[in-house]
PDB file of C-alpha atoms in Angstrom:
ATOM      1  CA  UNK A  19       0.000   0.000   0.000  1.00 55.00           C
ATOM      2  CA  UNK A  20       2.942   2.325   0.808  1.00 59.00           C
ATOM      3  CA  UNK A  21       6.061   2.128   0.221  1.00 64.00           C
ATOM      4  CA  UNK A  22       9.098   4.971   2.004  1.00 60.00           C
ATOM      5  CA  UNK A  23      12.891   4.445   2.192  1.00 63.00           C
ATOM      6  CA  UNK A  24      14.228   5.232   5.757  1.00 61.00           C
ATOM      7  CA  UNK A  25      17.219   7.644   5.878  1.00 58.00           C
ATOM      8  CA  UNK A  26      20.417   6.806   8.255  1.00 51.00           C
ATOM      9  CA  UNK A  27      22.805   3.708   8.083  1.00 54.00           C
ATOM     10  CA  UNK A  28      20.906   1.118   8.374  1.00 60.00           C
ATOM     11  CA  UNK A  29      18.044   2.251   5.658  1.00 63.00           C
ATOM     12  CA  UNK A  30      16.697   0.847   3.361  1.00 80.00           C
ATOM     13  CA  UNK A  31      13.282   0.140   1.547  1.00 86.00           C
ATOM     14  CA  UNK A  32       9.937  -0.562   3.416  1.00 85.00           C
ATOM     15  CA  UNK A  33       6.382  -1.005   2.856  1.00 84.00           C
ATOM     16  CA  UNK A  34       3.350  -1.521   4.729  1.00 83.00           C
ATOM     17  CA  UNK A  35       1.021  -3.666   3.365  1.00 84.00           C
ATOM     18  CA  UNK A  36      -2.863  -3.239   3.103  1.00 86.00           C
ATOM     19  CA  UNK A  37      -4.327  -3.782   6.446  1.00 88.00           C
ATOM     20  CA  UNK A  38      -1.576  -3.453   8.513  1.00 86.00           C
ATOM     21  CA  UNK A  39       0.265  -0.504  10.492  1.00 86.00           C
ATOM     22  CA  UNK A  40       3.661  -2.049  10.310  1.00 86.00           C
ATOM     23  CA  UNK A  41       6.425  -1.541   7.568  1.00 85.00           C
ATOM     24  CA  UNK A  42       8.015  -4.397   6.944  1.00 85.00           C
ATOM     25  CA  UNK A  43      11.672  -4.224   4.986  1.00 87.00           C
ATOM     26  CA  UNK A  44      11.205  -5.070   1.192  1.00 86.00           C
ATOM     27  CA  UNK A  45      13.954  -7.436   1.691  1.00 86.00           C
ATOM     28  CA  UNK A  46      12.549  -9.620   3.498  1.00 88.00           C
ATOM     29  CA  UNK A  47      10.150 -10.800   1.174  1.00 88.00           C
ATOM     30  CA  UNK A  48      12.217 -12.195  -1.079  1.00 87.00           C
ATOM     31  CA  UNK A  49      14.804 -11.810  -4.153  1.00 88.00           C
ATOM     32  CA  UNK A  50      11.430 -12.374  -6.338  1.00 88.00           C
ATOM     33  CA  UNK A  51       9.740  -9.666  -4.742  1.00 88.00           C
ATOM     34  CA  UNK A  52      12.582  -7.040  -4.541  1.00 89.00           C
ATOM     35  CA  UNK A  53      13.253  -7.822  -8.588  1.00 91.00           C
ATOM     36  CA  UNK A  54       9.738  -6.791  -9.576  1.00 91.00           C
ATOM     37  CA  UNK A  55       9.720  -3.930  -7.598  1.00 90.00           C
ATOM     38  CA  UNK A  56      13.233  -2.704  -8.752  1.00 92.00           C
ATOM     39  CA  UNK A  57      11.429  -3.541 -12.628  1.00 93.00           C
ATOM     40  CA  UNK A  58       8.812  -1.249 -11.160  1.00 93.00           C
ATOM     41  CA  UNK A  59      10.768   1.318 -10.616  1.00 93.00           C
ATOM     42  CA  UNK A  60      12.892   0.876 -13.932  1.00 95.00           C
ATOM     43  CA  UNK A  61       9.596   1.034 -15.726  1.00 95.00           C
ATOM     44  CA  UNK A  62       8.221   4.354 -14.017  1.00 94.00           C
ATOM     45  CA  UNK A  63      11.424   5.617 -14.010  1.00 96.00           C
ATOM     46  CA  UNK A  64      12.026   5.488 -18.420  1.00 97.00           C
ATOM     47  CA  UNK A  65       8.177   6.550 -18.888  1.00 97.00           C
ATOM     48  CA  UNK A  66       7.277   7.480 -22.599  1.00 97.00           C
ATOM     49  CA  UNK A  67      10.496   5.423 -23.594  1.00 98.00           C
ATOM     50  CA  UNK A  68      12.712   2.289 -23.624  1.00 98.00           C
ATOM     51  CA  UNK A  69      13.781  -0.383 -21.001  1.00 98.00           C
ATOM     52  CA  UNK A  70      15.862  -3.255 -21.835  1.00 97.00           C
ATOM     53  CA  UNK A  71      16.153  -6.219 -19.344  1.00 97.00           C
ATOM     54  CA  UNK A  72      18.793  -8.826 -19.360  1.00 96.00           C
ATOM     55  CA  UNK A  73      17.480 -12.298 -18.218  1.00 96.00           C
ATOM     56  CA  UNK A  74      13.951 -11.013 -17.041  1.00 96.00           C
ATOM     57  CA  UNK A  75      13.283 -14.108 -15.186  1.00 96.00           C
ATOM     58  CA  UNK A  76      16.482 -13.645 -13.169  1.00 93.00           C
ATOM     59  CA  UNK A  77      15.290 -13.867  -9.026  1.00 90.00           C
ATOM     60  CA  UNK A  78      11.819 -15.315  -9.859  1.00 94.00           C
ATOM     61  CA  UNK A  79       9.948 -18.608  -9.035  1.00 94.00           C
ATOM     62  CA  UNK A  80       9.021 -20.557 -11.906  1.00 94.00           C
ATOM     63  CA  UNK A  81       5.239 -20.411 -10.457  1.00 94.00           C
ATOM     64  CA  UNK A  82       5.238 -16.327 -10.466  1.00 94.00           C
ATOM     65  CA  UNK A  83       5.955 -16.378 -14.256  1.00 96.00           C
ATOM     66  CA  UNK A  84       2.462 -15.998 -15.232  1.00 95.00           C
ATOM     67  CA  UNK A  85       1.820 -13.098 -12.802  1.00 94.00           C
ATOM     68  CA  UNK A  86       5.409 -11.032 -14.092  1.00 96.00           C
ATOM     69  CA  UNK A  87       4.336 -11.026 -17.628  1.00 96.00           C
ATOM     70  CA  UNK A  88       0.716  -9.826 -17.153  1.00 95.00           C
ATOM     71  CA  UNK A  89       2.229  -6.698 -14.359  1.00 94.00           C
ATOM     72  CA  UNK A  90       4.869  -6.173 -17.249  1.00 96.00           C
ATOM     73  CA  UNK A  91       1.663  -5.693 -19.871  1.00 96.00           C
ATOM     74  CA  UNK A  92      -0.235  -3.931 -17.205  1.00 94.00           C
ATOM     75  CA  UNK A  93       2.654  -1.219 -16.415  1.00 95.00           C
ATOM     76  CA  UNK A  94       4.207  -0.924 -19.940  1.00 95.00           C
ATOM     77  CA  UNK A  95       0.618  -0.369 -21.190  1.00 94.00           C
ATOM     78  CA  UNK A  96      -0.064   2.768 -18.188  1.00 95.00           C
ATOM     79  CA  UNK A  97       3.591   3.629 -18.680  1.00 96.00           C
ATOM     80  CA  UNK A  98       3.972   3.729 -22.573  1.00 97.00           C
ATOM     81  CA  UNK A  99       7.487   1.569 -22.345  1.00 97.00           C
ATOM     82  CA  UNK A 100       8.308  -0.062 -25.236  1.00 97.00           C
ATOM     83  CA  UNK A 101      10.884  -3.328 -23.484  1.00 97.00           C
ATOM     84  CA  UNK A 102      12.917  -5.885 -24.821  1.00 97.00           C
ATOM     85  CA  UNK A 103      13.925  -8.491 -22.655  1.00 97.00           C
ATOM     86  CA  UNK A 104      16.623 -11.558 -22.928  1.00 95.00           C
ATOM     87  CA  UNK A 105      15.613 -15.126 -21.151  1.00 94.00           C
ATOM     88  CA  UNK A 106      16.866 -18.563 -21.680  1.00 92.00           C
ATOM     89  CA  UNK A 107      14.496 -19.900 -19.278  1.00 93.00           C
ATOM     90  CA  UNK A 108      11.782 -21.712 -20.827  1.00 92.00           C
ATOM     91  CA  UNK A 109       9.501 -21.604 -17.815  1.00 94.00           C
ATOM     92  CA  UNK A 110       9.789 -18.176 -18.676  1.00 95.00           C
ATOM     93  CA  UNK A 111       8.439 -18.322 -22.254  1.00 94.00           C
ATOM     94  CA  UNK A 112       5.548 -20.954 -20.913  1.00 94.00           C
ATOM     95  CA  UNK A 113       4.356 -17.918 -18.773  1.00 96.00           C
ATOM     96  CA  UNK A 114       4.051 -15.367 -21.611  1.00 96.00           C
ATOM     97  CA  UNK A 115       2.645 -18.444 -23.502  1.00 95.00           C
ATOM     98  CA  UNK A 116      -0.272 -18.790 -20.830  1.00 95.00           C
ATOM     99  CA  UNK A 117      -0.125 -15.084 -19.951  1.00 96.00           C
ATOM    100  CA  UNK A 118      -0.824 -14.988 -24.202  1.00 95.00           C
ATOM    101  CA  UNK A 119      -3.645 -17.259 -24.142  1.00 93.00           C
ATOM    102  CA  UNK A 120      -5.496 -15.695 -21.307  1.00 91.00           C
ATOM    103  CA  UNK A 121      -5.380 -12.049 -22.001  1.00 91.00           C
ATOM    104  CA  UNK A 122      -6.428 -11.130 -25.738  1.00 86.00           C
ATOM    105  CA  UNK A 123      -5.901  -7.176 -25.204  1.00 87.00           C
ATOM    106  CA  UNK A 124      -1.978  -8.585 -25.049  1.00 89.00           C
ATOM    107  CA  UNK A 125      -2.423 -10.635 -28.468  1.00 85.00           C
ATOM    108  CA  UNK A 126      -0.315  -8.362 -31.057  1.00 87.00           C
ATOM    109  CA  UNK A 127       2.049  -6.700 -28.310  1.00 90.00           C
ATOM    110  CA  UNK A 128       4.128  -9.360 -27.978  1.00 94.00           C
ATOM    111  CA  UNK A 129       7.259 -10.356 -30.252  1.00 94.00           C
ATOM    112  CA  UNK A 130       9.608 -12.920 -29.629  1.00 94.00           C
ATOM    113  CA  UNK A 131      12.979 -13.468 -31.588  1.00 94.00           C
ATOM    114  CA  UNK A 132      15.105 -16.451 -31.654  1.00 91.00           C
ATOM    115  CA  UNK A 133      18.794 -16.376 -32.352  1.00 86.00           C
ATOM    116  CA  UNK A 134      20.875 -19.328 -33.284  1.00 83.00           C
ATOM    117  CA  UNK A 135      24.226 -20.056 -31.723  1.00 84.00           C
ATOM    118  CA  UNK A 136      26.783 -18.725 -34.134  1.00 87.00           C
ATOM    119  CA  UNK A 137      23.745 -17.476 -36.522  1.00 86.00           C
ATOM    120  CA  UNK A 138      23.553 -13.626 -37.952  1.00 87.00           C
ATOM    121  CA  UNK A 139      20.008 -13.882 -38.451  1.00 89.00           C
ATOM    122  CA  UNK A 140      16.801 -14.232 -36.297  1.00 91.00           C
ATOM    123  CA  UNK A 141      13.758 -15.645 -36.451  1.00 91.00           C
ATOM    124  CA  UNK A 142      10.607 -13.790 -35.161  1.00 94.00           C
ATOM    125  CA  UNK A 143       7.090 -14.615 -33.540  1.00 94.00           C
ATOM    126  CA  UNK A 144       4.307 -13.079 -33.418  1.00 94.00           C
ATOM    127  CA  UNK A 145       2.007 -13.612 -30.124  1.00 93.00           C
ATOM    128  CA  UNK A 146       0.023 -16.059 -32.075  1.00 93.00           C
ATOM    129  CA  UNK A 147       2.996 -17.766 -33.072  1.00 93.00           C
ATOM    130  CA  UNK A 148       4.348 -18.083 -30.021  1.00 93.00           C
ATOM    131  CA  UNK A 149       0.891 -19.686 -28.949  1.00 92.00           C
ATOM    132  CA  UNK A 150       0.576 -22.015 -31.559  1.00 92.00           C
ATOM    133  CA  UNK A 151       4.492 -23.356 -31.661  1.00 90.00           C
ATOM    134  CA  UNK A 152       4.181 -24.037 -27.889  1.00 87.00           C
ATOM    135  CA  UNK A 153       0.644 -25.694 -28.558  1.00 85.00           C
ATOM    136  CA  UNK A 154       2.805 -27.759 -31.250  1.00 86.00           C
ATOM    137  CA  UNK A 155       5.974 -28.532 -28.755  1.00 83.00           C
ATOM    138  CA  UNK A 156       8.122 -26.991 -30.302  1.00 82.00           C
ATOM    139  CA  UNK A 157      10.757 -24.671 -28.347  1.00 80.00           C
ATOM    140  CA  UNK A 158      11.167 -21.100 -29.488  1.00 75.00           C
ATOM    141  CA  UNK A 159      13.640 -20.150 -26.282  1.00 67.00           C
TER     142      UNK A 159
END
Protein backbone atom coordinates (compact mmCIF):
# COMPACT_ATOMS: atom_id res chain seq x y z
CA UNK A 1 0.00 0.00 0.00
CA UNK A 2 2.94 2.32 0.81
CA UNK A 3 6.06 2.13 0.22
CA UNK A 4 9.10 4.97 2.00
CA UNK A 5 12.89 4.45 2.19
CA UNK A 6 14.23 5.23 5.76
CA UNK A 7 17.22 7.64 5.88
CA UNK A 8 20.42 6.81 8.26
CA UNK A 9 22.80 3.71 8.08
CA UNK A 10 20.91 1.12 8.37
CA UNK A 11 18.04 2.25 5.66
CA UNK A 12 16.70 0.85 3.36
CA UNK A 13 13.28 0.14 1.55
CA UNK A 14 9.94 -0.56 3.42
CA UNK A 15 6.38 -1.00 2.86
CA UNK A 16 3.35 -1.52 4.73
CA UNK A 17 1.02 -3.67 3.36
CA UNK A 18 -2.86 -3.24 3.10
CA UNK A 19 -4.33 -3.78 6.45
CA UNK A 20 -1.58 -3.45 8.51
CA UNK A 21 0.26 -0.50 10.49
CA UNK A 22 3.66 -2.05 10.31
CA UNK A 23 6.42 -1.54 7.57
CA UNK A 24 8.01 -4.40 6.94
CA UNK A 25 11.67 -4.22 4.99
CA UNK A 26 11.20 -5.07 1.19
CA UNK A 27 13.95 -7.44 1.69
CA UNK A 28 12.55 -9.62 3.50
CA UNK A 29 10.15 -10.80 1.17
CA UNK A 30 12.22 -12.20 -1.08
CA UNK A 31 14.80 -11.81 -4.15
CA UNK A 32 11.43 -12.37 -6.34
CA UNK A 33 9.74 -9.67 -4.74
CA UNK A 34 12.58 -7.04 -4.54
CA UNK A 35 13.25 -7.82 -8.59
CA UNK A 36 9.74 -6.79 -9.58
CA UNK A 37 9.72 -3.93 -7.60
CA UNK A 38 13.23 -2.70 -8.75
CA UNK A 39 11.43 -3.54 -12.63
CA UNK A 40 8.81 -1.25 -11.16
CA UNK A 41 10.77 1.32 -10.62
CA UNK A 42 12.89 0.88 -13.93
CA UNK A 43 9.60 1.03 -15.73
CA UNK A 44 8.22 4.35 -14.02
CA UNK A 45 11.42 5.62 -14.01
CA UNK A 46 12.03 5.49 -18.42
CA UNK A 47 8.18 6.55 -18.89
CA UNK A 48 7.28 7.48 -22.60
CA UNK A 49 10.50 5.42 -23.59
CA UNK A 50 12.71 2.29 -23.62
CA UNK A 51 13.78 -0.38 -21.00
CA UNK A 52 15.86 -3.25 -21.84
CA UNK A 53 16.15 -6.22 -19.34
CA UNK A 54 18.79 -8.83 -19.36
CA UNK A 55 17.48 -12.30 -18.22
CA UNK A 56 13.95 -11.01 -17.04
CA UNK A 57 13.28 -14.11 -15.19
CA UNK A 58 16.48 -13.65 -13.17
CA UNK A 59 15.29 -13.87 -9.03
CA UNK A 60 11.82 -15.32 -9.86
CA UNK A 61 9.95 -18.61 -9.03
CA UNK A 62 9.02 -20.56 -11.91
CA UNK A 63 5.24 -20.41 -10.46
CA UNK A 64 5.24 -16.33 -10.47
CA UNK A 65 5.96 -16.38 -14.26
CA UNK A 66 2.46 -16.00 -15.23
CA UNK A 67 1.82 -13.10 -12.80
CA UNK A 68 5.41 -11.03 -14.09
CA UNK A 69 4.34 -11.03 -17.63
CA UNK A 70 0.72 -9.83 -17.15
CA UNK A 71 2.23 -6.70 -14.36
CA UNK A 72 4.87 -6.17 -17.25
CA UNK A 73 1.66 -5.69 -19.87
CA UNK A 74 -0.24 -3.93 -17.21
CA UNK A 75 2.65 -1.22 -16.41
CA UNK A 76 4.21 -0.92 -19.94
CA UNK A 77 0.62 -0.37 -21.19
CA UNK A 78 -0.06 2.77 -18.19
CA UNK A 79 3.59 3.63 -18.68
CA UNK A 80 3.97 3.73 -22.57
CA UNK A 81 7.49 1.57 -22.35
CA UNK A 82 8.31 -0.06 -25.24
CA UNK A 83 10.88 -3.33 -23.48
CA UNK A 84 12.92 -5.88 -24.82
CA UNK A 85 13.93 -8.49 -22.65
CA UNK A 86 16.62 -11.56 -22.93
CA UNK A 87 15.61 -15.13 -21.15
CA UNK A 88 16.87 -18.56 -21.68
CA UNK A 89 14.50 -19.90 -19.28
CA UNK A 90 11.78 -21.71 -20.83
CA UNK A 91 9.50 -21.60 -17.81
CA UNK A 92 9.79 -18.18 -18.68
CA UNK A 93 8.44 -18.32 -22.25
CA UNK A 94 5.55 -20.95 -20.91
CA UNK A 95 4.36 -17.92 -18.77
CA UNK A 96 4.05 -15.37 -21.61
CA UNK A 97 2.65 -18.44 -23.50
CA UNK A 98 -0.27 -18.79 -20.83
CA UNK A 99 -0.13 -15.08 -19.95
CA UNK A 100 -0.82 -14.99 -24.20
CA UNK A 101 -3.65 -17.26 -24.14
CA UNK A 102 -5.50 -15.69 -21.31
CA UNK A 103 -5.38 -12.05 -22.00
CA UNK A 104 -6.43 -11.13 -25.74
CA UNK A 105 -5.90 -7.18 -25.20
CA UNK A 106 -1.98 -8.59 -25.05
CA UNK A 107 -2.42 -10.63 -28.47
CA UNK A 108 -0.32 -8.36 -31.06
CA UNK A 109 2.05 -6.70 -28.31
CA UNK A 110 4.13 -9.36 -27.98
CA UNK A 111 7.26 -10.36 -30.25
CA UNK A 112 9.61 -12.92 -29.63
CA UNK A 113 12.98 -13.47 -31.59
CA UNK A 114 15.10 -16.45 -31.65
CA UNK A 115 18.79 -16.38 -32.35
CA UNK A 116 20.88 -19.33 -33.28
CA UNK A 117 24.23 -20.06 -31.72
CA UNK A 118 26.78 -18.72 -34.13
CA UNK A 119 23.74 -17.48 -36.52
CA UNK A 120 23.55 -13.63 -37.95
CA UNK A 121 20.01 -13.88 -38.45
CA UNK A 122 16.80 -14.23 -36.30
CA UNK A 123 13.76 -15.64 -36.45
CA UNK A 124 10.61 -13.79 -35.16
CA UNK A 125 7.09 -14.62 -33.54
CA UNK A 126 4.31 -13.08 -33.42
CA UNK A 127 2.01 -13.61 -30.12
CA UNK A 128 0.02 -16.06 -32.07
CA UNK A 129 3.00 -17.77 -33.07
CA UNK A 130 4.35 -18.08 -30.02
CA UNK A 131 0.89 -19.69 -28.95
CA UNK A 132 0.58 -22.02 -31.56
CA UNK A 133 4.49 -23.36 -31.66
CA UNK A 134 4.18 -24.04 -27.89
CA UNK A 135 0.64 -25.69 -28.56
CA UNK A 136 2.81 -27.76 -31.25
CA UNK A 137 5.97 -28.53 -28.75
CA UNK A 138 8.12 -26.99 -30.30
CA UNK A 139 10.76 -24.67 -28.35
CA UNK A 140 11.17 -21.10 -29.49
CA UNK A 141 13.64 -20.15 -26.28
Amino acid sequence: ERIAAAPGPRGGIFVRLRGTKERVPLGSFGDGTTRLFSLACNLISVQGGLLLIDEIDTGLHVSTMLEMWAFLFHAVKEFDVQVFATTHSDDCIRGLTEFLRCDEDARGKARLFRMERGASTMTSYDSEEIVSTSDAGIEVR
